[in-house]
Amino acid sequence: MSDWEPTTRTHGRGLRSDLRRMLTLGDPRRTLYRDAHYFAATVEVDADTMKQWLPRGVRLAEPARADLFTAFFPDCNYGSVYHEAGLFVHIKAGRKTGIHCPWMILDDDVALILGRELLGYPKKLGEIDWNLGGDTISATATRRGSKLITMSGTLGERIAQPPPILGRPHRNVVGLAGLALPRVIAFTPGEQPIEVREVTDFELRLGGSERDPLDQLGLGRVIQARLHRVDLTGGGFLPPIPLWPLSPLYTVTRLRPRVL
């Protein structure tokens, strides 16, 4: 976990200093993450199995697909250097293909709080071993002793017109506790590709546990594996927009894999 701390301290708090700090961390006009690495595999999804894990009103894109990934973030505005693993399910977002994230782990608490509280990614702490050496890439995602993702391969040709990895319309859920109802929010991060390469000789092993039932989400055959290197931005000036409320039972029915 990153141990980066600012070199100066702020005495007390005030509106101006709070706003300056917020803009330093997440100015939507500037790049937030630089050279983010996503080692991703687009996989087939069993639609009937996946539907039970989606919020009400969120529908799968056709054909049913998802991006399973491990990631490395070497440079971001708030100074953390960390790893992540997660699942982006392809959904309908108007006339576009969007993303709903039902599961994610990472190894940095600052990124966990920001992404979970503000953007509805169901982040939990885990362990990710991520290695890129020459043209060989491998990663393992583990949580509480259960090996959940093991992926490896060899970097191949550059893809001229790759699909986006993060820069799609999102439909995540926030507000999982308290008197306010959980609600679906919409936002679209900005993504600027640096390079995307196909990964050949790709091997993937999925695991699962009671708390992290990745093996029960209906993930199937791998269609394509890629390494995305991208810069990420706030996507403009629009904050996450609430779309519709969900049942108070949503949190109870999604304790795994979102909470436990």
PDB file of C-alpha atoms in Angstrom:
ATOM      1  CA  MET A   1       0.000   0.000   0.000  1.00  0.00           C
ATOM      2  CA  SER A   2       1.261   3.506  -0.873  1.00  0.00           C
ATOM      3  CA  ASP A   3       2.738   5.508   2.023  1.00  0.00           C
ATOM      4  CA  TRP A   4       2.847   8.829   0.156  1.00  0.00           C
ATOM      5  CA  GLU A   5       2.027  11.881   2.259  1.00  0.00           C
ATOM      6  CA  PRO A   6       1.938  15.600   1.301  1.00  0.00           C
ATOM      7  CA  THR A   7       5.073  17.543   2.272  1.00  0.00           C
ATOM      8  CA  THR A   8       3.073  20.324   3.930  1.00  0.00           C
ATOM      9  CA  ARG A   9       0.413  20.277   6.637  1.00  0.00           C
ATOM     10  CA  THR A  10      -2.802  22.296   6.748  1.00  0.00           C
ATOM     11  CA  HIS A  11      -3.803  23.840  10.095  1.00  0.00           C
ATOM     12  CA  GLY A  12      -7.470  23.256  10.746  1.00  0.00           C
ATOM     13  CA  ARG A  13      -9.796  23.530   7.807  1.00  0.00           C
ATOM     14  CA  GLY A  14     -11.528  26.195   5.736  1.00  0.00           C
ATOM     15  CA  LEU A  15     -13.618  26.397   2.610  1.00  0.00           C
ATOM     16  CA  ARG A  16     -10.787  27.775   0.435  1.00  0.00           C
ATOM     17  CA  SER A  17      -8.249  25.188   1.534  1.00  0.00           C
ATOM     18  CA  ASP A  18     -10.843  22.427   1.141  1.00  0.00           C
ATOM     19  CA  LEU A  19     -11.643  23.551  -2.429  1.00  0.00           C
ATOM     20  CA  ARG A  20      -7.950  23.841  -3.333  1.00  0.00           C
ATOM     21  CA  ARG A  21      -7.341  20.321  -2.008  1.00  0.00           C
ATOM     22  CA  MET A  22     -10.312  18.933  -3.918  1.00  0.00           C
ATOM     23  CA  LEU A  23      -9.152  20.519  -7.186  1.00  0.00           C
ATOM     24  CA  THR A  24      -5.613  19.245  -6.623  1.00  0.00           C
ATOM     25  CA  LEU A  25      -6.878  15.708  -6.212  1.00  0.00           C
ATOM     26  CA  GLY A  26      -9.527  15.628  -8.884  1.00  0.00           C
ATOM     27  CA  ASP A  27      -9.590  18.622 -11.216  1.00  0.00           C
ATOM     28  CA  PRO A  28     -11.973  17.363 -13.937  1.00  0.00           C
ATOM     29  CA  ARG A  29     -10.228  19.566 -16.528  1.00  0.00           C
ATOM     30  CA  ARG A  30      -6.898  17.758 -16.149  1.00  0.00           C
ATOM     31  CA  THR A  31      -5.520  14.237 -16.383  1.00  0.00           C
ATOM     32  CA  LEU A  32      -6.201  12.354 -13.147  1.00  0.00           C
ATOM     33  CA  TYR A  33      -4.307   9.137 -13.884  1.00  0.00           C
ATOM     34  CA  ARG A  34      -1.263   8.922 -16.136  1.00  0.00           C
ATOM     35  CA  ASP A  35      -0.201   5.753 -17.980  1.00  0.00           C
ATOM     36  CA  ALA A  36      -2.713   3.498 -16.219  1.00  0.00           C
ATOM     37  CA  HIS A  37      -2.176  -0.143 -17.205  1.00  0.00           C
ATOM     38  CA  TYR A  38      -5.200  -2.441 -17.600  1.00  0.00           C
ATOM     39  CA  PHE A  39      -4.443  -6.125 -18.333  1.00  0.00           C
ATOM     40  CA  ALA A  40      -7.921  -7.126 -19.500  1.00  0.00           C
ATOM     41  CA  ALA A  41      -9.795 -10.026 -21.026  1.00  0.00           C
ATOM     42  CA  THR A  42     -13.155  -9.652 -22.751  1.00  0.00           C
ATOM     43  CA  VAL A  43     -15.187 -12.747 -21.894  1.00  0.00           C
ATOM     44  CA  GLU A  44     -18.564 -14.185 -22.789  1.00  0.00           C
ATOM     45  CA  VAL A  45     -21.254 -13.943 -20.106  1.00  0.00           C
ATOM     46  CA  ASP A  46     -24.164 -16.254 -19.339  1.00  0.00           C
ATOM     47  CA  ALA A  47     -26.970 -13.691 -19.366  1.00  0.00           C
ATOM     48  CA  ASP A  48     -29.389 -15.561 -17.084  1.00  0.00           C
ATOM     49  CA  THR A  49     -26.695 -16.022 -14.444  1.00  0.00           C
ATOM     50  CA  MET A  50     -25.398 -12.444 -14.578  1.00  0.00           C
ATOM     51  CA  LYS A  51     -28.852 -10.799 -14.394  1.00  0.00           C
ATOM     52  CA  GLN A  52     -29.268 -11.705 -10.717  1.00  0.00           C
ATOM     53  CA  TRP A  53     -26.187  -9.629  -9.835  1.00  0.00           C
ATOM     54  CA  LEU A  54     -27.282  -6.453 -11.653  1.00  0.00           C
ATOM     55  CA  PRO A  55     -29.282  -3.563 -10.107  1.00  0.00           C
ATOM     56  CA  ARG A  56     -32.914  -3.145 -11.127  1.00  0.00           C
ATOM     57  CA  GLY A  57     -33.186  -1.273 -14.420  1.00  0.00           C
ATOM     58  CA  VAL A  58     -29.634  -2.106 -15.561  1.00  0.00           C
ATOM     59  CA  ARG A  59     -29.718  -4.414 -18.590  1.00  0.00           C
ATOM     60  CA  LEU A  60     -27.011  -6.403 -20.285  1.00  0.00           C
ATOM     61  CA  ALA A  61     -25.709  -5.321 -23.659  1.00  0.00           C
ATOM     62  CA  GLU A  62     -26.038  -7.781 -26.511  1.00  0.00           C
ATOM     63  CA  PRO A  63     -24.174 -10.008 -26.948  1.00  0.00           C
ATOM     64  CA  ALA A  64     -23.513 -10.469 -23.236  1.00  0.00           C
ATOM     65  CA  ARG A  65     -19.892  -9.582 -22.493  1.00  0.00           C
ATOM     66  CA  ALA A  66     -17.670  -8.398 -19.654  1.00  0.00           C
ATOM     67  CA  ASP A  67     -14.100  -7.181 -19.197  1.00  0.00           C
ATOM     68  CA  LEU A  68     -12.215  -8.965 -16.423  1.00  0.00           C
ATOM     69  CA  PHE A  69      -9.038  -7.124 -15.520  1.00  0.00           C
ATOM     70  CA  THR A  70      -6.081  -6.551 -13.261  1.00  0.00           C
ATOM     71  CA  ALA A  71      -4.530  -3.079 -13.306  1.00  0.00           C
ATOM     72  CA  PHE A  72      -1.484  -1.063 -12.257  1.00  0.00           C
ATOM     73  CA  PHE A  73      -1.656   2.680 -11.574  1.00  0.00           C
ATOM     74  CA  PRO A  74       1.868   4.171 -11.363  1.00  0.00           C
ATOM     75  CA  ASP A  75       0.958   7.886 -11.302  1.00  0.00           C
ATOM     76  CA  CYS A  76      -2.160   9.727 -10.160  1.00  0.00           C
ATOM     77  CA  ASN A  77      -3.031  13.124  -8.687  1.00  0.00           C
ATOM     78  CA  TYR A  78      -3.319  11.924  -5.093  1.00  0.00           C
ATOM     79  CA  GLY A  79       0.054  10.168  -5.080  1.00  0.00           C
ATOM     80  CA  SER A  80      -0.950   6.564  -4.565  1.00  0.00           C
ATOM     81  CA  VAL A  81       0.797   3.817  -6.542  1.00  0.00           C
ATOM     82  CA  TYR A  82      -1.437   0.786  -6.437  1.00  0.00           C
ATOM     83  CA  HIS A  83      -3.031  -2.218  -8.135  1.00  0.00           C
ATOM     84  CA  GLU A  84      -6.607  -3.188  -8.802  1.00  0.00           C
ATOM     85  CA  ALA A  85      -8.652  -6.119 -10.099  1.00  0.00           C
ATOM     86  CA  GLY A  86     -12.272  -6.033 -11.151  1.00  0.00           C
ATOM     87  CA  LEU A  87     -15.098  -6.826 -13.497  1.00  0.00           C
ATOM     88  CA  PHE A  88     -16.783  -4.419 -15.936  1.00  0.00           C
ATOM     89  CA  VAL A  89     -20.066  -5.912 -17.179  1.00  0.00           C
ATOM     90  CA  HIS A  90     -21.186  -4.501 -20.543  1.00  0.00           C
ATOM     91  CA  ILE A  91     -24.632  -2.957 -20.213  1.00  0.00           C
ATOM     92  CA  LYS A  92     -27.055  -0.867 -22.230  1.00  0.00           C
ATOM     93  CA  ALA A  93     -26.571   2.871 -21.673  1.00  0.00           C
ATOM     94  CA  GLY A  94     -28.984   4.517 -24.051  1.00  0.00           C
ATOM     95  CA  ARG A  95     -27.683   3.711 -27.523  1.00  0.00           C
ATOM     96  CA  LYS A  96     -24.188   3.032 -26.203  1.00  0.00           C
ATOM     97  CA  THR A  97     -22.465   0.161 -24.432  1.00  0.00           C
ATOM     98  CA  GLY A  98     -21.792   1.084 -20.832  1.00  0.00           C
ATOM     99  CA  ILE A  99     -20.302  -0.483 -17.719  1.00  0.00           C
ATOM    100  CA  HIS A 100     -21.635  -1.778 -14.432  1.00  0.00           C
ATOM    101  CA  CYS A 101     -19.042  -2.881 -11.883  1.00  0.00           C
ATOM    102  CA  PRO A 102     -20.305  -5.637  -9.512  1.00  0.00           C
ATOM    103  CA  TRP A 103     -16.908  -6.582  -8.037  1.00  0.00           C
ATOM    104  CA  MET A 104     -13.514  -4.951  -7.452  1.00  0.00           C
ATOM    105  CA  ILE A 105     -10.520  -5.283  -5.127  1.00  0.00           C
ATOM    106  CA  LEU A 106      -7.420  -3.110  -4.751  1.00  0.00           C
ATOM    107  CA  ASP A 107      -4.473  -2.536  -2.443  1.00  0.00           C
ATOM    108  CA  ASP A 108      -4.752   1.163  -1.544  1.00  0.00           C
ATOM    109  CA  ASP A 109      -7.157   2.599   1.020  1.00  0.00           C
ATOM    110  CA  VAL A 110      -7.284   6.139  -0.451  1.00  0.00           C
ATOM    111  CA  ALA A 111      -8.352   4.857  -3.870  1.00  0.00           C
ATOM    112  CA  LEU A 112     -10.807   2.547  -2.128  1.00  0.00           C
ATOM    113  CA  ILE A 113     -12.543   5.376  -0.267  1.00  0.00           C
ATOM    114  CA  LEU A 114     -12.626   7.759  -3.247  1.00  0.00           C
ATOM    115  CA  GLY A 115     -13.910   5.199  -5.737  1.00  0.00           C
ATOM    116  CA  ARG A 116     -16.398   3.552  -3.414  1.00  0.00           C
ATOM    117  CA  GLU A 117     -17.896   6.658  -1.826  1.00  0.00           C
ATOM    118  CA  LEU A 118     -17.984   8.936  -4.862  1.00  0.00           C
ATOM    119  CA  LEU A 119     -18.381   6.627  -7.846  1.00  0.00           C
ATOM    120  CA  GLY A 120     -20.028   3.459  -6.538  1.00  0.00           C
ATOM    121  CA  TYR A 121     -17.290   0.976  -7.378  1.00  0.00           C
ATOM    122  CA  PRO A 122     -17.748  -1.842  -4.795  1.00  0.00           C
ATOM    123  CA  LYS A 123     -14.089  -1.721  -3.772  1.00  0.00           C
ATOM    124  CA  LYS A 124     -12.627  -3.977  -1.108  1.00  0.00           C
ATOM    125  CA  LEU A 125      -9.036  -4.450   0.010  1.00  0.00           C
ATOM    126  CA  GLY A 126      -7.194  -7.380  -1.546  1.00  0.00           C
ATOM    127  CA  GLU A 127      -3.786  -8.397  -2.820  1.00  0.00           C
ATOM    128  CA  ILE A 128      -2.704  -8.090  -6.455  1.00  0.00           C
ATOM    129  CA  ASP A 129       0.655  -9.350  -7.739  1.00  0.00           C
ATOM    130  CA  TRP A 130       1.148  -7.613 -11.124  1.00  0.00           C
ATOM    131  CA  ASN A 131       4.233  -8.083 -13.328  1.00  0.00           C
ATOM    132  CA  LEU A 132       5.213  -6.704 -16.737  1.00  0.00           C
ATOM    133  CA  GLY A 133       8.693  -7.625 -17.953  1.00  0.00           C
ATOM    134  CA  GLY A 134       9.603  -7.176 -21.596  1.00  0.00           C
ATOM    135  CA  ASP A 135       6.784  -8.800 -23.556  1.00  0.00           C
ATOM    136  CA  THR A 136       5.658 -11.067 -20.733  1.00  0.00           C
ATOM    137  CA  ILE A 137       2.799 -10.099 -18.455  1.00  0.00           C
ATOM    138  CA  SER A 138       1.192 -11.881 -15.518  1.00  0.00           C
ATOM    139  CA  ALA A 139      -1.014 -11.054 -12.543  1.00  0.00           C
ATOM    140  CA  THR A 140      -2.671 -12.745  -9.593  1.00  0.00           C
ATOM    141  CA  ALA A 141      -5.544 -11.309  -7.536  1.00  0.00           C
ATOM    142  CA  THR A 142      -6.100 -12.773  -4.073  1.00  0.00           C
ATOM    143  CA  ARG A 143      -8.328 -11.893  -1.155  1.00  0.00           C
ATOM    144  CA  ARG A 144      -8.391 -13.416   2.324  1.00  0.00           C
ATOM    145  CA  GLY A 145      -6.373 -16.395   1.176  1.00  0.00           C
ATOM    146  CA  SER A 146      -8.542 -17.192  -1.864  1.00  0.00           C
ATOM    147  CA  LYS A 147      -6.880 -16.927  -5.270  1.00  0.00           C
ATOM    148  CA  LEU A 148      -9.537 -15.277  -7.473  1.00  0.00           C
ATOM    149  CA  ILE A 149      -7.833 -14.357 -10.770  1.00  0.00           C
ATOM    150  CA  THR A 150      -4.674 -15.714 -12.351  1.00  0.00           C
ATOM    151  CA  MET A 151      -3.866 -14.365 -15.809  1.00  0.00           C
ATOM    152  CA  SER A 152      -0.763 -14.381 -18.006  1.00  0.00           C
ATOM    153  CA  GLY A 153       0.309 -13.985 -21.618  1.00  0.00           C
ATOM    154  CA  THR A 154       2.676 -12.437 -24.137  1.00  0.00           C
ATOM    155  CA  LEU A 155       2.334  -8.934 -25.582  1.00  0.00           C
ATOM    156  CA  GLY A 156       1.484  -9.050 -29.272  1.00  0.00           C
ATOM    157  CA  GLU A 157       0.662  -6.556 -31.997  1.00  0.00           C
ATOM    158  CA  ARG A 158      -0.565  -3.042 -31.345  1.00  0.00           C
ATOM    159  CA  ILE A 159      -4.342  -2.742 -31.896  1.00  0.00           C
ATOM    160  CA  ALA A 160      -5.141   0.152 -34.214  1.00  0.00           C
ATOM    161  CA  GLN A 161      -8.738   0.741 -33.107  1.00  0.00           C
ATOM    162  CA  PRO A 162      -9.124  -0.788 -29.664  1.00  0.00           C
ATOM    163  CA  PRO A 163     -12.312  -0.723 -27.601  1.00  0.00           C
ATOM    164  CA  PRO A 164     -12.231   1.540 -24.529  1.00  0.00           C
ATOM    165  CA  ILE A 165     -11.549  -0.067 -21.181  1.00  0.00           C
ATOM    166  CA  LEU A 166     -12.863   2.575 -18.756  1.00  0.00           C
ATOM    167  CA  GLY A 167     -14.134   5.433 -20.908  1.00  0.00           C
ATOM    168  CA  ARG A 168     -17.714   4.186 -21.221  1.00  0.00           C
ATOM    169  CA  PRO A 169     -20.943   5.377 -19.560  1.00  0.00           C
ATOM    170  CA  HIS A 170     -21.095   3.913 -16.051  1.00  0.00           C
ATOM    171  CA  ARG A 171     -24.129   2.787 -14.078  1.00  0.00           C
ATOM    172  CA  ASN A 172     -22.968   2.095 -10.508  1.00  0.00           C
ATOM    173  CA  VAL A 173     -24.760   2.134  -7.155  1.00  0.00           C
ATOM    174  CA  VAL A 174     -24.094   4.442  -4.181  1.00  0.00           C
ATOM    175  CA  GLY A 175     -25.796   5.013  -0.831  1.00  0.00           C
ATOM    176  CA  LEU A 176     -25.766   1.501   0.566  1.00  0.00           C
ATOM    177  CA  ALA A 177     -26.465   2.469   4.208  1.00  0.00           C
ATOM    178  CA  GLY A 178     -28.587   4.894   6.220  1.00  0.00           C
ATOM    179  CA  LEU A 179     -32.068   6.283   5.618  1.00  0.00           C
ATOM    180  CA  ALA A 180     -31.383   7.385   2.037  1.00  0.00           C
ATOM    181  CA  LEU A 181     -32.242   4.761  -0.549  1.00  0.00           C
ATOM    182  CA  PRO A 182     -29.448   3.221  -2.609  1.00  0.00           C
ATOM    183  CA  ARG A 183     -29.488   4.716  -6.082  1.00  0.00           C
ATOM    184  CA  VAL A 184     -28.067   4.141  -9.529  1.00  0.00           C
ATOM    185  CA  ILE A 185     -25.729   6.924 -10.666  1.00  0.00           C
ATOM    186  CA  ALA A 186     -24.381   7.776 -14.120  1.00  0.00           C
ATOM    187  CA  PHE A 187     -20.988   9.170 -15.075  1.00  0.00           C
ATOM    188  CA  THR A 188     -18.468   8.740 -17.877  1.00  0.00           C
ATOM    189  CA  PRO A 189     -14.708   8.938 -17.209  1.00  0.00           C
ATOM    190  CA  GLY A 190     -12.470  10.333 -19.920  1.00  0.00           C
ATOM    191  CA  GLU A 191      -9.955   7.956 -21.496  1.00  0.00           C
ATOM    192  CA  GLN A 192      -7.002   8.907 -23.716  1.00  0.00           C
ATOM    193  CA  PRO A 193      -5.281   5.804 -25.166  1.00  0.00           C
ATOM    194  CA  ILE A 194      -1.482   5.694 -25.153  1.00  0.00           C
ATOM    195  CA  GLU A 195      -1.125   2.180 -26.562  1.00  0.00           C
ATOM    196  CA  VAL A 196      -3.231  -0.978 -26.631  1.00  0.00           C
ATOM    197  CA  ARG A 197      -1.648  -4.311 -27.478  1.00  0.00           C
ATOM    198  CA  GLU A 198      -3.174  -7.705 -27.981  1.00  0.00           C
ATOM    199  CA  VAL A 199      -2.063 -10.386 -25.522  1.00  0.00           C
ATOM    200  CA  THR A 200      -1.377 -13.796 -27.065  1.00  0.00           C
ATOM    201  CA  ASP A 201      -0.885 -17.189 -25.393  1.00  0.00           C
ATOM    202  CA  PHE A 202      -3.348 -15.876 -22.851  1.00  0.00           C
ATOM    203  CA  GLU A 203      -4.165 -18.086 -19.892  1.00  0.00           C
ATOM    204  CA  LEU A 204      -6.873 -17.350 -17.333  1.00  0.00           C
ATOM    205  CA  ARG A 205      -7.891 -19.204 -14.196  1.00  0.00           C
ATOM    206  CA  LEU A 206     -10.881 -18.019 -12.180  1.00  0.00           C
ATOM    207  CA  GLY A 207     -11.456 -18.827  -8.554  1.00  0.00           C
ATOM    208  CA  GLY A 208     -14.098 -17.929  -6.034  1.00  0.00           C
ATOM    209  CA  SER A 209     -14.985 -17.867  -2.373  1.00  0.00           C
ATOM    210  CA  GLU A 210     -18.064 -17.257  -0.245  1.00  0.00           C
ATOM    211  CA  ARG A 211     -17.192 -13.540   0.020  1.00  0.00           C
ATOM    212  CA  ASP A 212     -15.980 -13.131  -3.571  1.00  0.00           C
ATOM    213  CA  PRO A 213     -18.063 -15.480  -5.770  1.00  0.00           C
ATOM    214  CA  LEU A 214     -16.414 -14.570  -9.089  1.00  0.00           C
ATOM    215  CA  ASP A 215     -16.899 -18.149 -10.261  1.00  0.00           C
ATOM    216  CA  GLN A 216     -20.692 -17.750  -9.834  1.00  0.00           C
ATOM    217  CA  LEU A 217     -21.136 -14.698 -12.088  1.00  0.00           C
ATOM    218  CA  GLY A 218     -21.514 -16.635 -15.342  1.00  0.00           C
ATOM    219  CA  LEU A 219     -18.163 -15.689 -16.899  1.00  0.00           C
ATOM    220  CA  GLY A 220     -17.244 -17.874 -19.857  1.00  0.00           C
ATOM    221  CA  ARG A 221     -14.955 -18.133 -22.855  1.00  0.00           C
ATOM    222  CA  VAL A 222     -12.252 -15.533 -23.443  1.00  0.00           C
ATOM    223  CA  ILE A 223     -12.783 -13.576 -26.672  1.00  0.00           C
ATOM    224  CA  GLN A 224      -9.736 -11.303 -26.602  1.00  0.00           C
ATOM    225  CA  ALA A 225      -7.012 -10.308 -24.129  1.00  0.00           C
ATOM    226  CA  ARG A 226      -5.330  -6.886 -24.232  1.00  0.00           C
ATOM    227  CA  LEU A 227      -2.993  -4.563 -22.353  1.00  0.00           C
ATOM    228  CA  HIS A 228      -4.405  -1.035 -22.298  1.00  0.00           C
ATOM    229  CA  ARG A 229      -2.128   1.877 -21.396  1.00  0.00           C
ATOM    230  CA  VAL A 230      -4.285   4.980 -20.981  1.00  0.00           C
ATOM    231  CA  ASP A 231      -4.466   8.406 -19.384  1.00  0.00           C
ATOM    232  CA  LEU A 232      -7.692   8.998 -17.469  1.00  0.00           C
ATOM    233  CA  THR A 233      -9.568  12.236 -16.868  1.00  0.00           C
ATOM    234  CA  GLY A 234     -12.725  13.266 -15.058  1.00  0.00           C
ATOM    235  CA  GLY A 235     -14.526  13.270 -18.394  1.00  0.00           C
ATOM    236  CA  GLY A 236     -15.609  16.906 -18.232  1.00  0.00           C
ATOM    237  CA  PHE A 237     -17.354  18.923 -15.586  1.00  0.00           C
ATOM    238  CA  LEU A 238     -20.406  16.730 -14.901  1.00  0.00           C
ATOM    239  CA  PRO A 239     -20.441  15.055 -11.473  1.00  0.00           C
ATOM    240  CA  PRO A 240     -22.149  11.644 -11.077  1.00  0.00           C
ATOM    241  CA  ILE A 241     -25.869  12.045 -11.812  1.00  0.00           C
ATOM    242  CA  PRO A 242     -28.476  10.107  -9.765  1.00  0.00           C
ATOM    243  CA  LEU A 243     -30.814   8.188 -12.097  1.00  0.00           C
ATOM    244  CA  TRP A 244     -33.258   6.118 -10.034  1.00  0.00           C
ATOM    245  CA  PRO A 245     -33.606   4.748  -6.479  1.00  0.00           C
ATOM    246  CA  LEU A 246     -33.368   1.083  -5.585  1.00  0.00           C
ATOM    247  CA  SER A 247     -35.072  -1.020  -2.948  1.00  0.00           C
ATOM    248  CA  PRO A 248     -33.646  -0.788   0.614  1.00  0.00           C
ATOM    249  CA  LEU A 249     -33.147  -4.545   0.238  1.00  0.00           C
ATOM    250  CA  TYR A 250     -30.529  -3.945  -2.471  1.00  0.00           C
ATOM    251  CA  THR A 251     -27.707  -3.769   0.062  1.00  0.00           C
ATOM    252  CA  VAL A 252     -28.913  -6.898   1.844  1.00  0.00           C
ATOM    253  CA  THR A 253     -29.157  -8.866  -1.385  1.00  0.00           C
ATOM    254  CA  ARG A 254     -25.695  -7.758  -2.552  1.00  0.00           C
ATOM    255  CA  LEU A 255     -23.734  -8.262   0.682  1.00  0.00           C
ATOM    256  CA  ARG A 256     -21.600 -10.529  -1.414  1.00  0.00           C
ATOM    257  CA  PRO A 257     -19.726  -9.629  -3.501  1.00  0.00           C
ATOM    258  CA  ARG A 258     -20.089  -5.889  -2.726  1.00  0.00           C
ATOM    259  CA  VAL A 259     -19.605  -5.707   1.054  1.00  0.00           C
ATOM    260  CA  LEU A 260     -18.280  -8.847   2.754  1.00  0.00           C
TER     261      LEU A 260
END
